[in-house]
Amino acid sequence: MPVDTSLYPDNWKVIALSVKEAAQWRCQCCGKKCYEPGERPEDLTRSEWTADILQVHHRNHDTTDNRLSNLMSVCAACHLNLHRGRYSSVSEGQLSLW
């Protein structure tokens, strides 16, 4: 699913990095340790290692609300789950593939 970067502030990368660093590169939903920039395990396929890339989620789903209290670091699977239903067409069956 492509991300519309026009919905995010110019300094989004800096904001997102600070959220991930504050969480010590762990998913705040499931606790999984995710990869830091530059880390890429050689023994995993692209789909396997991209599942462990940390993302930043807006708790209220408003990409203009970038207060730190509204942001959380999440792994790809948890991020999909958080958007399931009203905000995404991801099904429970698709999530079970993770």
Tab-separated table of C-alpha atoms in Angstrom:
chain	number	residue	atom	x	y	z
A	1	MET	CA	0.000	0.000	0.000
A	2	PRO	CA	1.704	3.237	-1.125
A	3	VAL	CA	2.052	6.037	1.408
A	4	ASP	CA	0.916	9.533	0.418
A	5	THR	CA	3.889	11.547	1.680
A	6	SER	CA	1.996	14.819	1.194
A	7	LEU	CA	-0.018	13.922	4.322
A	8	TYR	CA	3.101	14.076	6.507
A	9	PRO	CA	5.212	17.059	7.607
A	10	ASP	CA	8.553	17.774	5.950
A	11	ASN	CA	10.387	16.617	9.088
A	12	TRP	CA	8.483	13.313	9.347
A	13	LYS	CA	11.647	11.205	9.037
A	14	VAL	CA	13.180	13.015	12.022
A	15	ILE	CA	9.983	12.638	14.065
A	16	ALA	CA	9.642	8.938	13.185
A	17	LEU	CA	13.286	8.238	13.992
A	18	SER	CA	12.915	9.839	17.433
A	19	VAL	CA	9.832	7.683	18.177
A	20	LYS	CA	11.662	4.502	17.133
A	21	GLU	CA	14.776	5.385	19.126
A	22	ALA	CA	12.704	6.177	22.221
A	23	ALA	CA	11.145	2.705	21.926
A	24	GLN	CA	14.628	1.177	21.578
A	25	TRP	CA	13.644	-0.243	18.175
A	26	ARG	CA	10.915	-2.426	19.698
A	27	CYS	CA	7.282	-2.735	18.678
A	28	GLN	CA	5.122	-1.101	21.342
A	29	CYS	CA	2.351	-3.640	20.669
A	30	CYS	CA	4.070	-7.025	20.666
A	31	GLY	CA	7.562	-6.159	21.937
A	32	LYS	CA	9.387	-7.549	18.875
A	33	LYS	CA	12.903	-6.167	18.360
A	34	CYS	CA	13.028	-4.662	14.879
A	35	TYR	CA	15.879	-3.754	12.556
A	36	GLU	CA	17.684	-0.456	12.845
A	37	PRO	CA	18.691	1.541	9.737
A	38	GLY	CA	21.359	-0.289	7.778
A	39	GLU	CA	20.616	-3.686	9.313
A	40	ARG	CA	19.606	-6.304	6.784
A	41	PRO	CA	20.017	-9.981	7.563
A	42	GLU	CA	21.522	-11.933	4.688
A	43	ASP	CA	19.747	-15.198	5.561
A	44	LEU	CA	16.187	-13.831	5.172
A	45	THR	CA	14.132	-13.084	2.087
A	46	ARG	CA	12.984	-9.513	1.435
A	47	SER	CA	9.459	-10.298	2.655
A	48	GLU	CA	10.841	-11.887	5.821
A	49	TRP	CA	13.081	-9.006	6.875
A	50	THR	CA	10.682	-6.223	5.838
A	51	ALA	CA	8.159	-7.667	8.311
A	52	ASP	CA	10.584	-6.633	11.048
A	53	ILE	CA	11.055	-3.026	9.966
A	54	LEU	CA	9.719	-0.650	12.589
A	55	GLN	CA	7.028	1.824	11.537
A	56	VAL	CA	5.308	4.706	13.325
A	57	HIS	CA	1.554	4.647	13.910
A	58	HIS	CA	-0.748	7.599	14.663
A	59	ARG	CA	-2.992	6.402	17.493
A	60	ASN	CA	-5.881	8.614	16.326
A	61	HIS	CA	-5.174	7.890	12.608
A	62	ASP	CA	-4.644	11.623	11.942
A	63	THR	CA	-1.336	12.087	10.099
A	64	THR	CA	-1.364	15.805	10.896
A	65	ASP	CA	-1.363	15.115	14.661
A	66	ASN	CA	2.310	14.468	15.340
A	67	ARG	CA	2.357	14.951	19.099
A	68	LEU	CA	4.630	12.323	20.622
A	69	SER	CA	1.723	11.118	22.764
A	70	ASN	CA	-0.136	10.266	19.530
A	71	LEU	CA	2.730	8.285	17.979
A	72	MET	CA	3.892	4.741	18.655
A	73	SER	CA	6.502	2.454	17.114
A	74	VAL	CA	5.055	-0.751	15.693
A	75	CYS	CA	6.229	-3.671	13.572
A	76	ALA	CA	4.627	-4.131	10.151
A	77	ALA	CA	2.233	-6.889	11.304
A	78	CYS	CA	0.983	-4.897	14.294
A	79	HIS	CA	0.631	-1.789	12.137
A	80	LEU	CA	-1.563	-3.698	9.682
A	81	ASN	CA	-3.630	-5.022	12.581
A	82	LEU	CA	-4.097	-1.509	13.995
A	83	HIS	CA	-5.463	-0.364	10.625
A	84	ARG	CA	-7.650	-3.433	10.102
A	85	GLY	CA	-11.340	-2.755	9.630
A	86	ARG	CA	-12.246	0.894	9.256
A	87	TYR	CA	-8.818	2.046	8.054
A	88	SER	CA	-7.722	-0.911	5.918
A	89	SER	CA	-9.031	-3.916	4.022
A	90	VAL	CA	-6.505	-6.271	5.677
A	91	SER	CA	-8.227	-9.430	6.869
A	92	GLU	CA	-7.496	-11.642	9.870
A	93	GLY	CA	-6.411	-14.362	7.423
A	94	GLN	CA	-3.824	-12.070	5.849
A	95	LEU	CA	-2.457	-11.194	9.279
A	96	SER	CA	-2.060	-14.885	10.118
A	97	LEU	CA	0.527	-15.106	7.322
A	98	TRP	CA	2.903	-13.041	9.479
